[in-house]
Short mmCIF file of C-alpha atoms and ligand atoms in Angstrom, two decimals:
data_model
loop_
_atom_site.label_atom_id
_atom_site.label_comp_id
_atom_site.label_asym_id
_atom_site.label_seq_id
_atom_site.Cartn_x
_atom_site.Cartn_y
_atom_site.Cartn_z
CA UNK A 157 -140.07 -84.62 261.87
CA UNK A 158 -137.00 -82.69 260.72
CA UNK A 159 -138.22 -83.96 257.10
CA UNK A 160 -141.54 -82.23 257.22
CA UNK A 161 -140.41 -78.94 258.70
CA UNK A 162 -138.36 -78.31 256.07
CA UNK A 163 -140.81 -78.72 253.53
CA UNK A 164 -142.30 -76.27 255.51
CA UNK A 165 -139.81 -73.92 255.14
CA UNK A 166 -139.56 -74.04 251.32
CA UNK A 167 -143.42 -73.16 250.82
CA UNK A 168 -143.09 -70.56 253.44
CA UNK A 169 -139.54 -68.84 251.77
CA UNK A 170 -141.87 -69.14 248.45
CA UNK A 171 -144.74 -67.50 249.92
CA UNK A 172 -142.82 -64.72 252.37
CA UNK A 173 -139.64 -64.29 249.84
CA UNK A 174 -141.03 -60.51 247.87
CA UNK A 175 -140.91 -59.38 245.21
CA UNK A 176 -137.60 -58.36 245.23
CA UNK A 177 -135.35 -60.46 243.67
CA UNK A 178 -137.40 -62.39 241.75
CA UNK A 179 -137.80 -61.07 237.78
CA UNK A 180 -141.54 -59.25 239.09
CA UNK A 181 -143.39 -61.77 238.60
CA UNK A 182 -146.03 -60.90 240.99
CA UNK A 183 -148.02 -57.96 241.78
CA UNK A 184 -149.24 -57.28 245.54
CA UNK A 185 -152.62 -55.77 246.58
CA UNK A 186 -153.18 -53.61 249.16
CA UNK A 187 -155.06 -55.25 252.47
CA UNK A 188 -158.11 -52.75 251.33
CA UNK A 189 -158.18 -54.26 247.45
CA UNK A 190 -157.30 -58.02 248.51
CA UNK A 191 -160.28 -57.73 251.38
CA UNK A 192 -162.29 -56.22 247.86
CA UNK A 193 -161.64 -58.71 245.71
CA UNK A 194 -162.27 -61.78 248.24
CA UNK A 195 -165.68 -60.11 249.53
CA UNK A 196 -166.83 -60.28 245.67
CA UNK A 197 -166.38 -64.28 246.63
CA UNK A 198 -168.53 -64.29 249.84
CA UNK A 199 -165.20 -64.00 252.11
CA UNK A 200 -166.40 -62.18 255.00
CA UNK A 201 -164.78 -59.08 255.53
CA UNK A 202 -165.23 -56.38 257.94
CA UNK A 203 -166.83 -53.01 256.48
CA UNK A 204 -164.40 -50.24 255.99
CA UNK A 205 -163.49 -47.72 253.49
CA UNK A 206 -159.92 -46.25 252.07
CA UNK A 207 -158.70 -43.04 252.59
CA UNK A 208 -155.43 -40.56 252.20
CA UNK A 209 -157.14 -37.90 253.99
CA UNK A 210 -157.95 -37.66 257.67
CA UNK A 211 -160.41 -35.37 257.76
CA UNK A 212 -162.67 -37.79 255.75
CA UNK A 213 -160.86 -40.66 258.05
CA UNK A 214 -162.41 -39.27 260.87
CA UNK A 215 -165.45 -39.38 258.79
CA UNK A 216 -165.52 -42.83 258.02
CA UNK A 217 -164.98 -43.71 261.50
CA UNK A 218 -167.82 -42.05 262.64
CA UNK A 219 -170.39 -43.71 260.19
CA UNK A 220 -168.49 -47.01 261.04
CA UNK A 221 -169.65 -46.03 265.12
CA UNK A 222 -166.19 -45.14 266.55
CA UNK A 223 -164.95 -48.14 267.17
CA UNK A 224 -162.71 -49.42 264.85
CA UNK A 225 -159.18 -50.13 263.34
CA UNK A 226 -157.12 -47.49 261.25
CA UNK A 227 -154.63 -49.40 258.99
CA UNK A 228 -151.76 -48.12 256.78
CA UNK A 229 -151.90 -49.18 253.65
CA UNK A 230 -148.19 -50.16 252.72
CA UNK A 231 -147.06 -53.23 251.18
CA UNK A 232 -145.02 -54.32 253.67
CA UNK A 233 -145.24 -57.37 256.39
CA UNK A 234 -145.02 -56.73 260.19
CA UNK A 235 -147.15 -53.38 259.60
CA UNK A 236 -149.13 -53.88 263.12
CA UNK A 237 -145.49 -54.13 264.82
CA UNK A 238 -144.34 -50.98 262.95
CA UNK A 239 -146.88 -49.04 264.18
CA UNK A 240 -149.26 -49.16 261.47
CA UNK A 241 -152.55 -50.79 263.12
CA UNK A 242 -153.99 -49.44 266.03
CA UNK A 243 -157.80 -49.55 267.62
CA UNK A 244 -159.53 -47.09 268.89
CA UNK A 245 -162.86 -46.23 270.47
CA UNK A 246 -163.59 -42.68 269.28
CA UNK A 247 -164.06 -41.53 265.90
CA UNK A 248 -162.19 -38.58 266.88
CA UNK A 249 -159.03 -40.24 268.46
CA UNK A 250 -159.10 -42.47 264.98
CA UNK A 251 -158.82 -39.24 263.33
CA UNK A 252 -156.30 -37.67 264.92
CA UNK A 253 -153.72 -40.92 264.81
CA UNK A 254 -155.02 -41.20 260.99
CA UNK A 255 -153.16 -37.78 260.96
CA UNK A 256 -149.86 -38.51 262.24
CA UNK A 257 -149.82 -41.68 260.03
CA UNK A 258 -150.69 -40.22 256.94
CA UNK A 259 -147.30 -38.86 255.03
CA UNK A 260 -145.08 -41.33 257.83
CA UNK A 261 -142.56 -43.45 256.95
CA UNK A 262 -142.89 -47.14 258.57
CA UNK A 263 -139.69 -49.23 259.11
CA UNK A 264 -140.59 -52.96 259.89
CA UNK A 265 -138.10 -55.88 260.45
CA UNK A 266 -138.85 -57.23 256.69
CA UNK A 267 -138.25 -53.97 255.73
CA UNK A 268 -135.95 -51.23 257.05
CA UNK A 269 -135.92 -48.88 254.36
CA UNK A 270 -139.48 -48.73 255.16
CA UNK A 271 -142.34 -47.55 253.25
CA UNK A 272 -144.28 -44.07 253.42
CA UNK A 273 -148.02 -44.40 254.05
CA UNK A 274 -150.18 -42.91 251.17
CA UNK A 275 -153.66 -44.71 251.65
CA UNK A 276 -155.33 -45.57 255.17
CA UNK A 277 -157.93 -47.89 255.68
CA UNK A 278 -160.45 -47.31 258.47
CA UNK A 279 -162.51 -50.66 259.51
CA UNK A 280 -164.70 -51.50 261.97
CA UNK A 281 -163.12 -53.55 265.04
CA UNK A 282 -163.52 -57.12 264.77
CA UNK A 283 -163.97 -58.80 268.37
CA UNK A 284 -161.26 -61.14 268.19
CA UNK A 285 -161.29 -64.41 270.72
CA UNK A 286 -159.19 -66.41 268.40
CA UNK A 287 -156.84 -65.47 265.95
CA UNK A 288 -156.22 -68.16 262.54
CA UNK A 289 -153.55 -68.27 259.57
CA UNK A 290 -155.00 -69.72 256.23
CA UNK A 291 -153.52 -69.36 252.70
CA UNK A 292 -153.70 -70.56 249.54
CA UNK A 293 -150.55 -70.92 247.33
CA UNK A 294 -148.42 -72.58 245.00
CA UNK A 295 -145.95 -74.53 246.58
CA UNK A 296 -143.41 -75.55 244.02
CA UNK A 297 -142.27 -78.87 245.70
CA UNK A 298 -145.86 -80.55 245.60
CA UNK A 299 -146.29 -79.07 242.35
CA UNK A 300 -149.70 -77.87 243.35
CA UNK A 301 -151.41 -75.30 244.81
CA UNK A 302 -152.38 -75.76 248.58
CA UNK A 303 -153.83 -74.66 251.45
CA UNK A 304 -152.05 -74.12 254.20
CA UNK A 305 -153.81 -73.83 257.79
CA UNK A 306 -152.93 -72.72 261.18
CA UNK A 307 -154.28 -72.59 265.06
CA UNK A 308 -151.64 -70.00 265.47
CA UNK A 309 -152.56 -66.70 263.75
CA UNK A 310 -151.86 -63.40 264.32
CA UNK A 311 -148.39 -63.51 264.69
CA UNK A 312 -145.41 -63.70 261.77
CA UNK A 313 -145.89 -67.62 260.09
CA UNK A 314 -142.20 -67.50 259.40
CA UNK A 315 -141.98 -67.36 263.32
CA UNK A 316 -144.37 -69.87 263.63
CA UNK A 317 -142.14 -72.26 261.17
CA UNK A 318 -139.43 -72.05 263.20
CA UNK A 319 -140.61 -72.51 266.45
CA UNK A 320 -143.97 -74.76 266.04
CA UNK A 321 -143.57 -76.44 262.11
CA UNK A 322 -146.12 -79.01 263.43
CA UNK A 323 -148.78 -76.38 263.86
CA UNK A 324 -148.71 -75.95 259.93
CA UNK A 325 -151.32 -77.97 257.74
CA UNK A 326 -150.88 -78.42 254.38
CA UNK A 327 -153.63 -79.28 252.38
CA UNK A 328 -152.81 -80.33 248.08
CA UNK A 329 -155.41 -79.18 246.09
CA UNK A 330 -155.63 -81.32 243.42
CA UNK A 331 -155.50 -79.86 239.81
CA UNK A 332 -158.37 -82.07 238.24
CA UNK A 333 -160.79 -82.12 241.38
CA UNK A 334 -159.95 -79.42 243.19
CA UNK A 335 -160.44 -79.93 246.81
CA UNK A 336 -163.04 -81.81 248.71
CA UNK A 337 -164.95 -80.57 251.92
CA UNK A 338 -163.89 -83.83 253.61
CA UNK A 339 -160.29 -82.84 253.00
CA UNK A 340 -160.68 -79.46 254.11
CA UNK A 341 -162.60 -80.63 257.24
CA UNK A 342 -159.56 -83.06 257.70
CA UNK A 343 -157.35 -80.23 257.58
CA UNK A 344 -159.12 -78.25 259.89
CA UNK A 345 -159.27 -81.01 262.63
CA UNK A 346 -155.33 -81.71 261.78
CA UNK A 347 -154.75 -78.31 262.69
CA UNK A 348 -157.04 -78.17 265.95
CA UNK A 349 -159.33 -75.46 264.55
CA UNK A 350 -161.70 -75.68 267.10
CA UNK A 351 -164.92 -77.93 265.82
CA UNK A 352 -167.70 -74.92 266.62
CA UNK A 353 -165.56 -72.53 263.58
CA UNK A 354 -165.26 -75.61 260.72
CA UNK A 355 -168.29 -75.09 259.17
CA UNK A 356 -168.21 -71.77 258.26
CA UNK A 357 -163.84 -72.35 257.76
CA UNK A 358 -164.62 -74.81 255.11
CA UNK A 359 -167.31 -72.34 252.63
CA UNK A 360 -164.70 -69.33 253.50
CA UNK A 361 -161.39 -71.58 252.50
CA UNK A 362 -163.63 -72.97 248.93
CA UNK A 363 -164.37 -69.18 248.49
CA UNK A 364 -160.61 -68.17 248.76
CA UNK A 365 -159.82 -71.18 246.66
CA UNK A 366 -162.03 -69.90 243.81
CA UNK A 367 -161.01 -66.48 244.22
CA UNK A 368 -157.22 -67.73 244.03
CA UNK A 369 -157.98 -69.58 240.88
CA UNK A 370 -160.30 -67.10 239.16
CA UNK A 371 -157.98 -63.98 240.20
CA UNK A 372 -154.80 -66.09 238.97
CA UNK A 373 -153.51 -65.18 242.31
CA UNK A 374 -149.82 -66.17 243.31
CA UNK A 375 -151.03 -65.82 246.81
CA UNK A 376 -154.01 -65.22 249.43
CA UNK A 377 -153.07 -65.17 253.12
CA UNK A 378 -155.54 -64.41 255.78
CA UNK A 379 -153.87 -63.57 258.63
CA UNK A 380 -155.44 -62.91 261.24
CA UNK A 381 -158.66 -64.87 259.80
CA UNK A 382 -160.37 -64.18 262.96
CA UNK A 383 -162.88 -65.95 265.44
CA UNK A 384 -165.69 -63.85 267.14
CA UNK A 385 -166.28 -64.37 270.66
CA UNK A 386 -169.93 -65.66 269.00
CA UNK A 387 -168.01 -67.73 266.99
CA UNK A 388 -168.06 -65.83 263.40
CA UNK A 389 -165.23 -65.82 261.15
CA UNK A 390 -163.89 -63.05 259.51
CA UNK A 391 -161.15 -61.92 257.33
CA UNK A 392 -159.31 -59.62 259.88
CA UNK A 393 -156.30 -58.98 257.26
CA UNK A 394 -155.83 -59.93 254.02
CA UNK A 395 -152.77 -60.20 251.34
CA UNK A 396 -153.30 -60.94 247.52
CA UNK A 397 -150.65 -61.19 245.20
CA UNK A 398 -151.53 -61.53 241.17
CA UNK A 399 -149.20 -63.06 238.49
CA UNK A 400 -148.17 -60.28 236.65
CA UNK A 401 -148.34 -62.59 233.99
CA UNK A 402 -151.59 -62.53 234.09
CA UNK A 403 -152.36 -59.26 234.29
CA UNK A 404 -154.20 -58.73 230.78
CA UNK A 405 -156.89 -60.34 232.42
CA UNK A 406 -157.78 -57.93 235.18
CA UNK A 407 -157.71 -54.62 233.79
CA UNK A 408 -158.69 -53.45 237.33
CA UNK A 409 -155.29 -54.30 238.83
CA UNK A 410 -153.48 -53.35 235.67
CA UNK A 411 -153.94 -49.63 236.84
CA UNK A 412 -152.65 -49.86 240.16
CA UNK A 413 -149.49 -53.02 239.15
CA UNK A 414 -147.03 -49.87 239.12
CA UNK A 415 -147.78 -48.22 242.43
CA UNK A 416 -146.51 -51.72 243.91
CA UNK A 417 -143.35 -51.40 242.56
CA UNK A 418 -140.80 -51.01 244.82
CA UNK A 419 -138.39 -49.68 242.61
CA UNK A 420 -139.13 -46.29 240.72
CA UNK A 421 -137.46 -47.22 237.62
CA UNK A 422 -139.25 -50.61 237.79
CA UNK A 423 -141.95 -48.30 238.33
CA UNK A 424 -142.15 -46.25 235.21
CA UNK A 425 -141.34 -50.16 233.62
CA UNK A 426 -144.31 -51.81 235.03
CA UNK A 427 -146.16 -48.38 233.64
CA UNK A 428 -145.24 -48.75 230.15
CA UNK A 429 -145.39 -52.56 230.20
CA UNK A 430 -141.92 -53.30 229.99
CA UNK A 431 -140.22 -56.40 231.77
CA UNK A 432 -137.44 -54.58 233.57
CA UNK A 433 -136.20 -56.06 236.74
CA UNK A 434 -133.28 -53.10 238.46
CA UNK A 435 -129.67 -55.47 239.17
CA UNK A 436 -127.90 -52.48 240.92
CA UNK A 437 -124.60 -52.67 238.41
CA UNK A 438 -123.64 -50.24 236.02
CA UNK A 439 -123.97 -51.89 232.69
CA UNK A 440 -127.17 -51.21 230.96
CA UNK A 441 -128.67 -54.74 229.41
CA UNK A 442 -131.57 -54.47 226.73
CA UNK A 443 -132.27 -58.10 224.93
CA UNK A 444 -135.25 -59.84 223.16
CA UNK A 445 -136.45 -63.11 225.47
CA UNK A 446 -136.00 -63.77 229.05
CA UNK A 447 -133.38 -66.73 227.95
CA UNK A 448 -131.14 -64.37 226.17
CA UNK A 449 -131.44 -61.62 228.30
CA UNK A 450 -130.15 -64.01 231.02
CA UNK A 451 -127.37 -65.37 228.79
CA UNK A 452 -126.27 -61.93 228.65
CA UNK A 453 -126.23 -61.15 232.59
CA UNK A 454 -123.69 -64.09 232.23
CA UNK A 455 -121.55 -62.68 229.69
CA UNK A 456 -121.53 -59.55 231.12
CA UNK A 457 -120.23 -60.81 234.48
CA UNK A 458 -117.92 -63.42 232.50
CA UNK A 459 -116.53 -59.97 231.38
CA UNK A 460 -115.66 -58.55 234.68
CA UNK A 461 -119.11 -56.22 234.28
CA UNK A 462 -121.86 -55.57 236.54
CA UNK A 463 -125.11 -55.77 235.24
CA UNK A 464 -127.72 -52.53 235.71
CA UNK A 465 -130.60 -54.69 235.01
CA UNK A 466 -132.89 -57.20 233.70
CA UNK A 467 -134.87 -55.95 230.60
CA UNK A 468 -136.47 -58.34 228.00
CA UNK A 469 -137.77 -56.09 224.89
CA UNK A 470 -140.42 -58.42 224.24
CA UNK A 471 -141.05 -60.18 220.50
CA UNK A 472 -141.96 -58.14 217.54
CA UNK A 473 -140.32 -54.94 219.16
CA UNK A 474 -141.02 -52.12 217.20
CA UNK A 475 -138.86 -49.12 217.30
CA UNK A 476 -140.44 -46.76 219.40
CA UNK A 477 -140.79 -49.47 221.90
CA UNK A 478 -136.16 -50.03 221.90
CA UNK A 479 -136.63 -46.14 222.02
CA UNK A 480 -138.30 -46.66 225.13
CA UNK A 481 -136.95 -49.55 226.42
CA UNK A 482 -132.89 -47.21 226.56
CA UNK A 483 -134.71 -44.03 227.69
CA UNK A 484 -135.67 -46.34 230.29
CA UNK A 485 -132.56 -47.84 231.19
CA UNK A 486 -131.24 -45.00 231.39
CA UNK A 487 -132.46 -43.71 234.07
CA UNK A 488 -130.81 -45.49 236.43
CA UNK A 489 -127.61 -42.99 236.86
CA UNK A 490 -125.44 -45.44 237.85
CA UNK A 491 -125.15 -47.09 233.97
CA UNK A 492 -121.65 -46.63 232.43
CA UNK A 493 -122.60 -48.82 229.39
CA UNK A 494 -125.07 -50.26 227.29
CA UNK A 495 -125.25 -53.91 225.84
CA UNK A 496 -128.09 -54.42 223.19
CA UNK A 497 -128.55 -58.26 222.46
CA UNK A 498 -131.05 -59.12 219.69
CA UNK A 499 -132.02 -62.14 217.92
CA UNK A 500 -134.32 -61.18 215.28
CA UNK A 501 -137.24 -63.63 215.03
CA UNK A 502 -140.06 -62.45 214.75
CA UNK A 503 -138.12 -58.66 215.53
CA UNK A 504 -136.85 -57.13 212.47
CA UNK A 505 -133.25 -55.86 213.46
CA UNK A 506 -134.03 -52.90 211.05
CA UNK A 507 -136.44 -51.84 212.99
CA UNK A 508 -134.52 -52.54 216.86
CA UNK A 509 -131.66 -50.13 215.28
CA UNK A 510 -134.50 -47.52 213.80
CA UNK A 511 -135.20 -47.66 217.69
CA UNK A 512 -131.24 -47.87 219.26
CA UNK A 513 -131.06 -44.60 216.35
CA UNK A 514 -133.79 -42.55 217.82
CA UNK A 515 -132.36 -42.89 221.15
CA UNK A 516 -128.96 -42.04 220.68
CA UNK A 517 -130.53 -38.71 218.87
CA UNK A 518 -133.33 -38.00 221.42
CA UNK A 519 -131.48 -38.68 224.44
CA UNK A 520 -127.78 -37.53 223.55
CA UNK A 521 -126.43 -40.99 224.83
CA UNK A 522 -123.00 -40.08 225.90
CA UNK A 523 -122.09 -43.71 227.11
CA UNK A 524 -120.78 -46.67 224.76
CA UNK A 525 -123.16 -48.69 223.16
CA UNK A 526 -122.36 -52.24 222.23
CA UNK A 527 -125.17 -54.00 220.14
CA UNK A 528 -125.43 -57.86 218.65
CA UNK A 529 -127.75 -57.77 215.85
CA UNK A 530 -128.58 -61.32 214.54
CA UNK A 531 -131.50 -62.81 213.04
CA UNK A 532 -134.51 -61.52 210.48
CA UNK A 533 -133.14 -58.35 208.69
CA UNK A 534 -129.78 -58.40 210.72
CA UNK A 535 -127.92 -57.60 207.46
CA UNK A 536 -130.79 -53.69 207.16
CA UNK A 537 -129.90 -53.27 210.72
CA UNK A 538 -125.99 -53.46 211.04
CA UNK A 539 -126.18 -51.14 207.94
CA UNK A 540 -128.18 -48.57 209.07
CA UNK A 541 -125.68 -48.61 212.57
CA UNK A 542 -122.73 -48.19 210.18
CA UNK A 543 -121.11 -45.56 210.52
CA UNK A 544 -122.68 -43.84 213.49
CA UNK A 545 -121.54 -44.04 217.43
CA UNK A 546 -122.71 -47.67 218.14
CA UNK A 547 -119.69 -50.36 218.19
CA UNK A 548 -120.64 -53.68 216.22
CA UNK A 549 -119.87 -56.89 217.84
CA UNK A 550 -120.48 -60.56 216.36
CA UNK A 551 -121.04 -62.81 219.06
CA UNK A 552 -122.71 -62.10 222.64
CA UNK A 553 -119.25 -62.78 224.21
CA UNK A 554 -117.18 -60.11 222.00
CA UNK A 555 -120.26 -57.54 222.87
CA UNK A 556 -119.79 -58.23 226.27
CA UNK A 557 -116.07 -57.75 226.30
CA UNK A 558 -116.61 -54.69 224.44
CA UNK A 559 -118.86 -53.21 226.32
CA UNK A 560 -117.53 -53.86 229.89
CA UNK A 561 -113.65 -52.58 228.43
CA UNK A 562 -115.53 -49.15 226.61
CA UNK A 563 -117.52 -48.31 230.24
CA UNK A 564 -114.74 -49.16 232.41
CA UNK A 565 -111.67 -47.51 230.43
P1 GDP B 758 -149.99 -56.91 259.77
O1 GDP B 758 -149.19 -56.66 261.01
O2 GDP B 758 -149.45 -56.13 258.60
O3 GDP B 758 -150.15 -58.33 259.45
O4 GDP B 758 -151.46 -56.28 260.05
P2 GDP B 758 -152.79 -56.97 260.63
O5 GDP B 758 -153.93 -56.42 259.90
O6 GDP B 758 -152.67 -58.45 260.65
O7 GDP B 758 -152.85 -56.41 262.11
C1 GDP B 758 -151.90 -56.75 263.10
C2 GDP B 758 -152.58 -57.23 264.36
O8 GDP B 758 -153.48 -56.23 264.82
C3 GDP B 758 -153.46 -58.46 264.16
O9 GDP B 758 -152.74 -59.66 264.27
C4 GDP B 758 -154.46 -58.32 265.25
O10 GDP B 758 -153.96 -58.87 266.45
C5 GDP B 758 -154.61 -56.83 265.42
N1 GDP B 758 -155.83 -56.40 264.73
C6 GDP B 758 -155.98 -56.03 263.44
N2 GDP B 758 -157.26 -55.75 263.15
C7 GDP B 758 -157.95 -55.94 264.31
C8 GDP B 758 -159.32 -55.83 264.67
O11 GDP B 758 -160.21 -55.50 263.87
N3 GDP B 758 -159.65 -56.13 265.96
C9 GDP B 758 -158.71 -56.52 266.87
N4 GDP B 758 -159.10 -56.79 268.10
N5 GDP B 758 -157.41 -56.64 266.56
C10 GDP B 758 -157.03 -56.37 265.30
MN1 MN B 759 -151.64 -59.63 259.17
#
């Protein structure tokens, strides 16, 4: 059913589509925290530790018995095809390739800039006779969270979309209830999960419900979730991904939200808690509210301009946080101009051009600088810009124009 497959497809792009792109609204774990965080919900995972050494790799391995998996931690898909997984029997061979991969660069299809492993995880080997895919995410059609189920695991579910849609169970979890163990058992048979794993498929996929929920995850994919040839399941690989959103809530993942940045600009943002999103143009953007910082993008193409990037100042900006916000933006080399669009709400304007002042001073901004001041103490701010190297525009549109003309002349 051609119908079906592409509904498919939309939860899938959703799910796969990272975080590039999108304005950051997610942060990924590593395999090593996401197998952490579902084990504190009774997902069974197998026992492991992290490392970036490989003396203390070897280590590991040996206390694990020598046979087990060594696994770069990079967040990246396809890392088993890129070289990044292998198995070995020998605590001393496990050493020696947790050596070489330590410090290497891994290119995968998804992503051929590739990523540098920092962090290796060493695990024992799980006996796999049958490899699974489950998940649980929002898919935006249904306007619910799901789960979504497959015979086929192992391999990329992207793949698996295109050549088998039919393989792929969706399950809605509904947002009163929740979901039901006769659902999930329905599921499982739908998907022909063979009947000797349900049992134990059903408590793991409530556990990685609850953990999605509780965790305000954006996604958990288990892939492999893998069958023993005594017929145990266990969490052979594991992806969480945390609504950034959200983050005040998990101080735990707070620390670590800017080593998943794939950007090091976005890097240093996600550090100092600002919402910057890198565009690749040359016109620096800073505006209060996602809305108007969008509305600007706009204007600043309408212009003829390139945007450098997304960045939302947040309400209530205080000065030292503008300061910030341009030392940020700038950065990025490539910016030829700077656009500052601010409705004063609940921001004082007096105290976004304290901030535009100190920057100009501290940083020795050579470039033009446009800014829109409207709003609460608009009339304090424009004055205390009077007179000094920023150009004063009246509507988005002639800031814009300005701007764009001034970086390009
Ligand atoms: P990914 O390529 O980034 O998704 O990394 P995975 O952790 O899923 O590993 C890739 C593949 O390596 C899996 O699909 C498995 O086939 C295999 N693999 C990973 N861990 C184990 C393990 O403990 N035992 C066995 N036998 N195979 C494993
Ligand atoms: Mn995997």
């Amino acid at each position: 059913m051609p119908e079906r497959s592409r509904e498919h497809a939309s939860a899938l792009g959703f799910l796969i589509g990272s975080g590039q792109g999108n304005l950051g609204t997610r942060m990924k774990l590593h395999e090593y925290q996401s197998k952490e965080l579902l084990s504190r919900f009774g997902v069974p995972v197998p026992a492991g530790d992290v490392t970036n050494d490989p003396a203390e790799a070897a280590e590991i391995a040996r206390k694990l018995g020598g046979k087990v998996v060594v696994k770069a931690q990079v967040l990246m898909g396809g890392r088993g095809k890129a070289g990044g997984v292998k198995l070995f029997n020998t605590a001393e061979e496990a050493g020696e390739f947790a050596k070489a991969l330590i410090g290497k660069r891994l290119v995968s299809n998804q992503n051929p800039d590739g990523m540098v492993v920092e962090k290796i995880l060493i695990a024992e080997q799980v006996d796999i006779a049958k490899e699974f895919y489950v998940a649980v995410l929002l898919d935006r059609a249904a306007q619910r969270n799901i789960v979504m189920l497959s015979a086929k695991g192992g391999m990329d579910i992207e793949e698996v979309a295109e050549t088998d849609p039919e393989s792929i169970v969706k399950i809605p979890i509904d947002p009163a209830w929740g979901i039901a163990d006769f659902e999930i058992r329905e599921g499982l048979a739908e998907a022909n999960i063979p009947i000797e794993a349900r049992s134990q498929m059903v408590t793991m996929i409530k556990r990685l419900v609850k953990a999605y929920i509780e965790a305000d995850a954006e996604m958990v994919e288990i892939n492999p979730c893998a069958m023993t040839p005594d017929g145990k399941i266990i969490a052979a690989d594991a992806k969480v991904s945390i609504d950034d959103n959200a983050l005040f809530r998990h101080a735990d993942y707070k620390a670590t939200s800017a080593e998943s940045a794939e950007d090091p600009i976005e890097e240093e943002a996600a550090r100092r808690g600002i919402a910057y999103v890198r565009l690749g143009g040359d016109i620096g953007i800073i505006g209060n509210g996602a809305g108007l910082v969008m509305c600007s993008l706009d204007e600043i193409n309408a212009a003829g301009g390139n945007p450098a990037d997304f960045l939302d100042v947040g309400g209530g900006a205080q000065a030292e946080r503008v300061k910030s916000c341009v030392e940020l933006i700038m950065m990025d080399p490539n910016v030829k101009g700077l656009l500052i669009n601010i409705f004063g709400g609940i921001t004082r304007c007096d105290e976004v051009a304290k901030g535009i002042l100190a920057a100009l001073d501290e940083l020795n901004l050579t470039i033009p600088v446009v800014a829109r001041i409207e709003g609460t103490a608009a009339e304090e701010g424009r004055a205390l810009l009077a007179g000094t190297k920023i150009v004063p525009a009246q509507t988005m549109q002639e800031a814009a124009e300005k701007v764009v003309k001034l970086a390009y002349a």
